[in-house]
mmCIF file of C-alpha atoms in Angstrom:
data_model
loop_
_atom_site.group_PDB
_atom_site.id
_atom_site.type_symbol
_atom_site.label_atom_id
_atom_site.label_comp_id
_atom_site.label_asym_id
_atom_site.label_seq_id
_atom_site.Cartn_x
_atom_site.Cartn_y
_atom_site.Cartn_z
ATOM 1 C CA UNK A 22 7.906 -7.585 17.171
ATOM 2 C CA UNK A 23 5.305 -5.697 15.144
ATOM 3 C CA UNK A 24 2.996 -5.298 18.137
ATOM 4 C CA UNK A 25 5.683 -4.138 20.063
ATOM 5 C CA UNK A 26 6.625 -1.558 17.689
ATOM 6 C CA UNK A 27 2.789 -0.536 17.446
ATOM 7 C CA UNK A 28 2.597 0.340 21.214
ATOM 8 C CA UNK A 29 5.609 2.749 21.354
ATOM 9 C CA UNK A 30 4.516 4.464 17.938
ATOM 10 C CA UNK A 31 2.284 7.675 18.334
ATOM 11 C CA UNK A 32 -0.467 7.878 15.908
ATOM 12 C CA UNK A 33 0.817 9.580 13.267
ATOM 13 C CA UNK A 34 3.809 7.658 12.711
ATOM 14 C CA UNK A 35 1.697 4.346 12.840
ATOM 15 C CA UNK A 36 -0.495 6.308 10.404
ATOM 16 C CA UNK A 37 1.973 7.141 7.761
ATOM 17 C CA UNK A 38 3.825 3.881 7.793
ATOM 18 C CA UNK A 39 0.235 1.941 7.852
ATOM 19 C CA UNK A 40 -1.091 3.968 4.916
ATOM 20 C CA UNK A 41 2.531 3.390 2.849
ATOM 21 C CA UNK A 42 2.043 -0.467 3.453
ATOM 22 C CA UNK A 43 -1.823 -0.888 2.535
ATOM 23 C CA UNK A 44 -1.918 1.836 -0.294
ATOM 24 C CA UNK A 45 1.137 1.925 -2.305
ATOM 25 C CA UNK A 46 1.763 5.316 -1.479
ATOM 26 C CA UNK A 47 5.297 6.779 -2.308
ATOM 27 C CA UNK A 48 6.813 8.604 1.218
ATOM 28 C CA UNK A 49 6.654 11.647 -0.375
ATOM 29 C CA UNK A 50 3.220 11.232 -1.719
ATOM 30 C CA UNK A 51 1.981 10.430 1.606
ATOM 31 C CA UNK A 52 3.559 13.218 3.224
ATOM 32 C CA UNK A 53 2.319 15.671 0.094
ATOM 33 C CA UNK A 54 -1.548 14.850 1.460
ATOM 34 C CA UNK A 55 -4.136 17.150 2.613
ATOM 35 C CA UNK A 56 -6.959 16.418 4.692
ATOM 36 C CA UNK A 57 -9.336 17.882 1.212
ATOM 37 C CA UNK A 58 -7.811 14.817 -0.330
ATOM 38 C CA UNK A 59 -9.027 11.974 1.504
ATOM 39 C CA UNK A 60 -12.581 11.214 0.776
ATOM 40 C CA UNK A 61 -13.848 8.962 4.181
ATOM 41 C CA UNK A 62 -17.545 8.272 3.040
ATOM 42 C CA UNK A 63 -18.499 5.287 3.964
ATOM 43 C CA UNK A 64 -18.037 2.228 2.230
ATOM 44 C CA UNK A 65 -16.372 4.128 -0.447
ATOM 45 C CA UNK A 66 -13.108 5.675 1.190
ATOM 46 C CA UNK A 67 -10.635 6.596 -1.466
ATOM 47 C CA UNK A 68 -7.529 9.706 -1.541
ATOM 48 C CA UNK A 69 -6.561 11.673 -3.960
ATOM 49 C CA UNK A 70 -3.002 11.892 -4.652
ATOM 50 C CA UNK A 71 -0.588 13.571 -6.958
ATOM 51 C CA UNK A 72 2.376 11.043 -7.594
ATOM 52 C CA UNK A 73 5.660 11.586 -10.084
ATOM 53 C CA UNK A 74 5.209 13.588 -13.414
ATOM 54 C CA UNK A 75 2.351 15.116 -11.455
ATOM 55 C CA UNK A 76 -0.232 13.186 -12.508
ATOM 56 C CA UNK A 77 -3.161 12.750 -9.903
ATOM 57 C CA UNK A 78 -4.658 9.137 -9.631
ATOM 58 C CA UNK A 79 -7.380 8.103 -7.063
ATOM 59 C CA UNK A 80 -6.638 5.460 -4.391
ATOM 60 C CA UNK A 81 -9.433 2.847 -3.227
ATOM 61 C CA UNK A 82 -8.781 2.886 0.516
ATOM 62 C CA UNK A 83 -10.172 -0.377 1.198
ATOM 63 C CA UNK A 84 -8.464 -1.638 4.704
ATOM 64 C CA UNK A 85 -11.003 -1.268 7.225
ATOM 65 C CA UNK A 86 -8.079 -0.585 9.796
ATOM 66 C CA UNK A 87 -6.379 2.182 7.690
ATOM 67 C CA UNK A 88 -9.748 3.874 7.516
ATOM 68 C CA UNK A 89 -10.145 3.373 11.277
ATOM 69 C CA UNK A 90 -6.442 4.550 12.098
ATOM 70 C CA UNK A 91 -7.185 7.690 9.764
ATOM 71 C CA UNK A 92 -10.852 8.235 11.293
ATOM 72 C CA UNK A 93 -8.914 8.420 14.489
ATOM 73 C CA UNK A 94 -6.141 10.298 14.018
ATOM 74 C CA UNK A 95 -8.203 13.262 12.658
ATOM 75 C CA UNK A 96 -10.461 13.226 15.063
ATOM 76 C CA UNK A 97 -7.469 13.344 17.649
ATOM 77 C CA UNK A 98 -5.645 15.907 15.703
ATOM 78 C CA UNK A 99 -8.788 18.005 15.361
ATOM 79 C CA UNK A 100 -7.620 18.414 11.257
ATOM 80 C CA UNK A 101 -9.709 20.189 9.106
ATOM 81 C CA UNK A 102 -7.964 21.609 6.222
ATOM 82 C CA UNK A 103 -4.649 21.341 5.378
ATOM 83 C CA UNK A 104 -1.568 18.622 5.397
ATOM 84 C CA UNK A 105 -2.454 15.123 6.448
ATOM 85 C CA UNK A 106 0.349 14.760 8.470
ATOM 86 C CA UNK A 107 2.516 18.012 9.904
ATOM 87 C CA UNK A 108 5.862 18.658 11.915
ATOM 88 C CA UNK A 109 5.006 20.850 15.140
ATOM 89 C CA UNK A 110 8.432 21.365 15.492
ATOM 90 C CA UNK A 111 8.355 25.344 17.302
ATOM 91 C CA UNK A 112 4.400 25.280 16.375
ATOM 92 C CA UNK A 113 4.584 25.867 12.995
ATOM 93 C CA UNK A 114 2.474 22.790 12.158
ATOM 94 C CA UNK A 115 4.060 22.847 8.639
ATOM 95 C CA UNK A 116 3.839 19.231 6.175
ATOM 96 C CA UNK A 117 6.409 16.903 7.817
ATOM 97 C CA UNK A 118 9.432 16.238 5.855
ATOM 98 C CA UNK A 119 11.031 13.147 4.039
ATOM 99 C CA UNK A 120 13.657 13.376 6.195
ATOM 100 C CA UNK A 121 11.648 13.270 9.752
ATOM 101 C CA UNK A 122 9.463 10.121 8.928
ATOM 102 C CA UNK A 123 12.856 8.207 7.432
ATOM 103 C CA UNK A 124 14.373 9.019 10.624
ATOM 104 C CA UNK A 125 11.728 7.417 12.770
ATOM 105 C CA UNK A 126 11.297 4.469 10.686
ATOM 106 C CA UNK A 127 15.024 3.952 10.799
ATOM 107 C CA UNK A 128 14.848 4.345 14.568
ATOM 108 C CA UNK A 129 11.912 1.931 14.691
ATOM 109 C CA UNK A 130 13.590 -0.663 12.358
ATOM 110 C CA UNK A 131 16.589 -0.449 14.209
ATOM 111 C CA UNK A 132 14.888 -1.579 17.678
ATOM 112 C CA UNK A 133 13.264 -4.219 15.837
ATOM 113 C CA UNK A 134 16.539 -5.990 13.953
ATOM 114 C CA UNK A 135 15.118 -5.543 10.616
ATOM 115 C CA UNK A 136 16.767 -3.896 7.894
ATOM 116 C CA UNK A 137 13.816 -2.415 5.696
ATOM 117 C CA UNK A 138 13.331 1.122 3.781
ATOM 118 C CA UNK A 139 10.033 3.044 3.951
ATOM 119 C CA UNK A 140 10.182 2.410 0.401
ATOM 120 C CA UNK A 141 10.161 -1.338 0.468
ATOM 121 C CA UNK A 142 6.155 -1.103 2.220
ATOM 122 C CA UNK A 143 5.322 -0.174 -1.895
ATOM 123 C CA UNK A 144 6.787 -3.406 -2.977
ATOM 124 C CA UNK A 145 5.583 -5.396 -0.089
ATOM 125 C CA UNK A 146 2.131 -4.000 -1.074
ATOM 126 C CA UNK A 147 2.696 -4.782 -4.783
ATOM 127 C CA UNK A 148 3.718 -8.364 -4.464
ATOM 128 C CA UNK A 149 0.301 -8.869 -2.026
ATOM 129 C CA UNK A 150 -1.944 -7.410 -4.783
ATOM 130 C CA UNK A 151 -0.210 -9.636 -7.582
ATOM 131 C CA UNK A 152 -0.247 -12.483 -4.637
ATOM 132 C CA UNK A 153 -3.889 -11.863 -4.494
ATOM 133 C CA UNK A 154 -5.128 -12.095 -7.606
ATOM 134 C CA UNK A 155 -4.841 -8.524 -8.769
ATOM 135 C CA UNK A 156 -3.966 -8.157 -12.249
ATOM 136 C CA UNK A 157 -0.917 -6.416 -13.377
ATOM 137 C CA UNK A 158 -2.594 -3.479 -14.861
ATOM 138 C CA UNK A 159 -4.613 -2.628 -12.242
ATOM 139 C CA UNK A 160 -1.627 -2.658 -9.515
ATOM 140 C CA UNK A 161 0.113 -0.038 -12.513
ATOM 141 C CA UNK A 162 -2.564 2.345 -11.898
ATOM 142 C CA UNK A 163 -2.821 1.772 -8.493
ATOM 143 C CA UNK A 164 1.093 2.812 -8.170
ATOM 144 C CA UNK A 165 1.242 5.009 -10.513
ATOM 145 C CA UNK A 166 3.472 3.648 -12.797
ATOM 146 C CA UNK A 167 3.387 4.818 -16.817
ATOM 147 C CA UNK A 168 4.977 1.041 -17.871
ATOM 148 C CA UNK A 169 4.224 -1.737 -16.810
ATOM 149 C CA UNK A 170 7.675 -3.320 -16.644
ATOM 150 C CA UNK A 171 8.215 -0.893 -13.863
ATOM 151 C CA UNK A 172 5.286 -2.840 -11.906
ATOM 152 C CA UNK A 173 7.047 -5.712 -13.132
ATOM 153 C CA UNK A 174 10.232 -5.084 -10.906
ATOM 154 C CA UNK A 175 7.710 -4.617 -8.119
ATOM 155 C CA UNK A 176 5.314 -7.219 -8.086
ATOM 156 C CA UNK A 177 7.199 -10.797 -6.896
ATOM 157 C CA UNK A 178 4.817 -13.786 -6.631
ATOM 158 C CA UNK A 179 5.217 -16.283 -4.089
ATOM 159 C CA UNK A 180 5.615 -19.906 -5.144
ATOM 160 C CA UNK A 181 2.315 -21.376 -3.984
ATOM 161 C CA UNK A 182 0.388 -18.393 -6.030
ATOM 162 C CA UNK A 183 1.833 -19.137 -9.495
ATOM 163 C CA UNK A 184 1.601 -22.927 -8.124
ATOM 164 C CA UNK A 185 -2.507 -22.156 -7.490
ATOM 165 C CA UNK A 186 -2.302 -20.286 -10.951
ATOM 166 C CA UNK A 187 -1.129 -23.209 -12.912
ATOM 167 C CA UNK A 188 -3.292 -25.694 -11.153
ATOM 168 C CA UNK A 189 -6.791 -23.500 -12.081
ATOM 169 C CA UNK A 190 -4.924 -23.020 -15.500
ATOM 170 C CA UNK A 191 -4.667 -26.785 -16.029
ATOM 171 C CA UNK A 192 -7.810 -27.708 -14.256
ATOM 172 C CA UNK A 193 -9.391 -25.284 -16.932
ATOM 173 C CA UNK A 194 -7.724 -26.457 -19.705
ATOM 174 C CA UNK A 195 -8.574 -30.054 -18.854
ATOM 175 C CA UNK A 196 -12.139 -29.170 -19.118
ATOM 176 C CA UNK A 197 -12.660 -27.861 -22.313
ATOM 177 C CA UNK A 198 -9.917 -30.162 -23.880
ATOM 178 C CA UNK A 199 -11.657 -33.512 -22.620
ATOM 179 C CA UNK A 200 -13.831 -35.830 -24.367
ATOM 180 C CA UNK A 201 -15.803 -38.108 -22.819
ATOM 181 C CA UNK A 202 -14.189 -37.675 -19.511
ATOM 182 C CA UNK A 203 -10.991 -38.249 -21.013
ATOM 183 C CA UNK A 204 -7.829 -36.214 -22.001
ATOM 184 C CA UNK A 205 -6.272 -36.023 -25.284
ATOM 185 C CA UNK A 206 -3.790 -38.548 -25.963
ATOM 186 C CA UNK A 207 -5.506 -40.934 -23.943
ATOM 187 C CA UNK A 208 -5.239 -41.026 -20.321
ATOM 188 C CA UNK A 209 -7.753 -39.600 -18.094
#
């Protein structure tokens, strides 16, 4: 299904969506982009963005796919300056709008059977991070959020991670509670 989607997708699209699911990115942060705000330097590729209250934040762009997908598409493009991603709709090569990207996901969803908003890539993104390891406040910063509880609503573990959690917890906790190779209270 994905790979099918993939092959029919130009660039840009694939682009956009990709850098929603592996960043974080709000759609209308990623569309907001310039090409001055990405920073490609190898081994340290990171964007600048400005998200809600206008607060700027720096994103670690650390898929090595993303980075190759965006290497690409600007050298394609031939992008120096200016927005990241742009409508040529009658050659004005203005930023591309909320509405054009929501369309063609929609579109793209549609032929696919799944029912999924742009929007859900951030929390798909959040509950990897928190599914990964990644602490809470760093996947805050990371999305921008001011409270945490807002991550919170975001971030869903999967069963087997807060299973692996509690077994390291315990394993842990065994160890410095045990005496003479035994627990507390007796058994070992």
């Amino acid at each position: 299904m994905e790979h099918t989607m993939m092959k029919e997708q130009p660039l840009d699209e694939l682009v956009t969506e990709f850098l929603l699911l592996e960043t974080g990115l709000r759609a209308g942060e990623a569309l907001s982009l310039y090409i001055e705000d990405l920073d490609l330097t190898f081994d340290n590729e990171h964007l600048t963005v400005v998200g809600k209250g206008n607060k700027k934040r720096t994103i670690l762009v650390n898929d090595p796919h993303l980075v190759h997908q965006l290497r690409a598409y600007l050298k394609r493009t031939g992008y120096k300056h200016g927005p990241l991603f742009r409508a040529e709709k009658n050659g004005r090569g203005g930023s591309l709008r909320y509405q054009s990207i929501q369309e063609r996901w929609y579109h793209y969803c549609a032929q696919a059977g799944v029912d999924c908003t742009l929007h859900q890539l951030r929390h798909t993104h959040a509950t990897e991070l928190v599914n990964g390891g990644v602490s809470l406040p760093t996947i805050r910063k990371r999305l921008g959020h001011k409270n945490l509880q807002t991550t919170l609503r975001y971030a869903e573990q999967a069963d087997a991670t807060a299973d692996a959690e509690v077994r390291a917890w315990r394993r842990l906790h065994d160890q410095h509670s045990s005496f003479g190779g035994r627990r507390k209270g007796g058994s070992p």
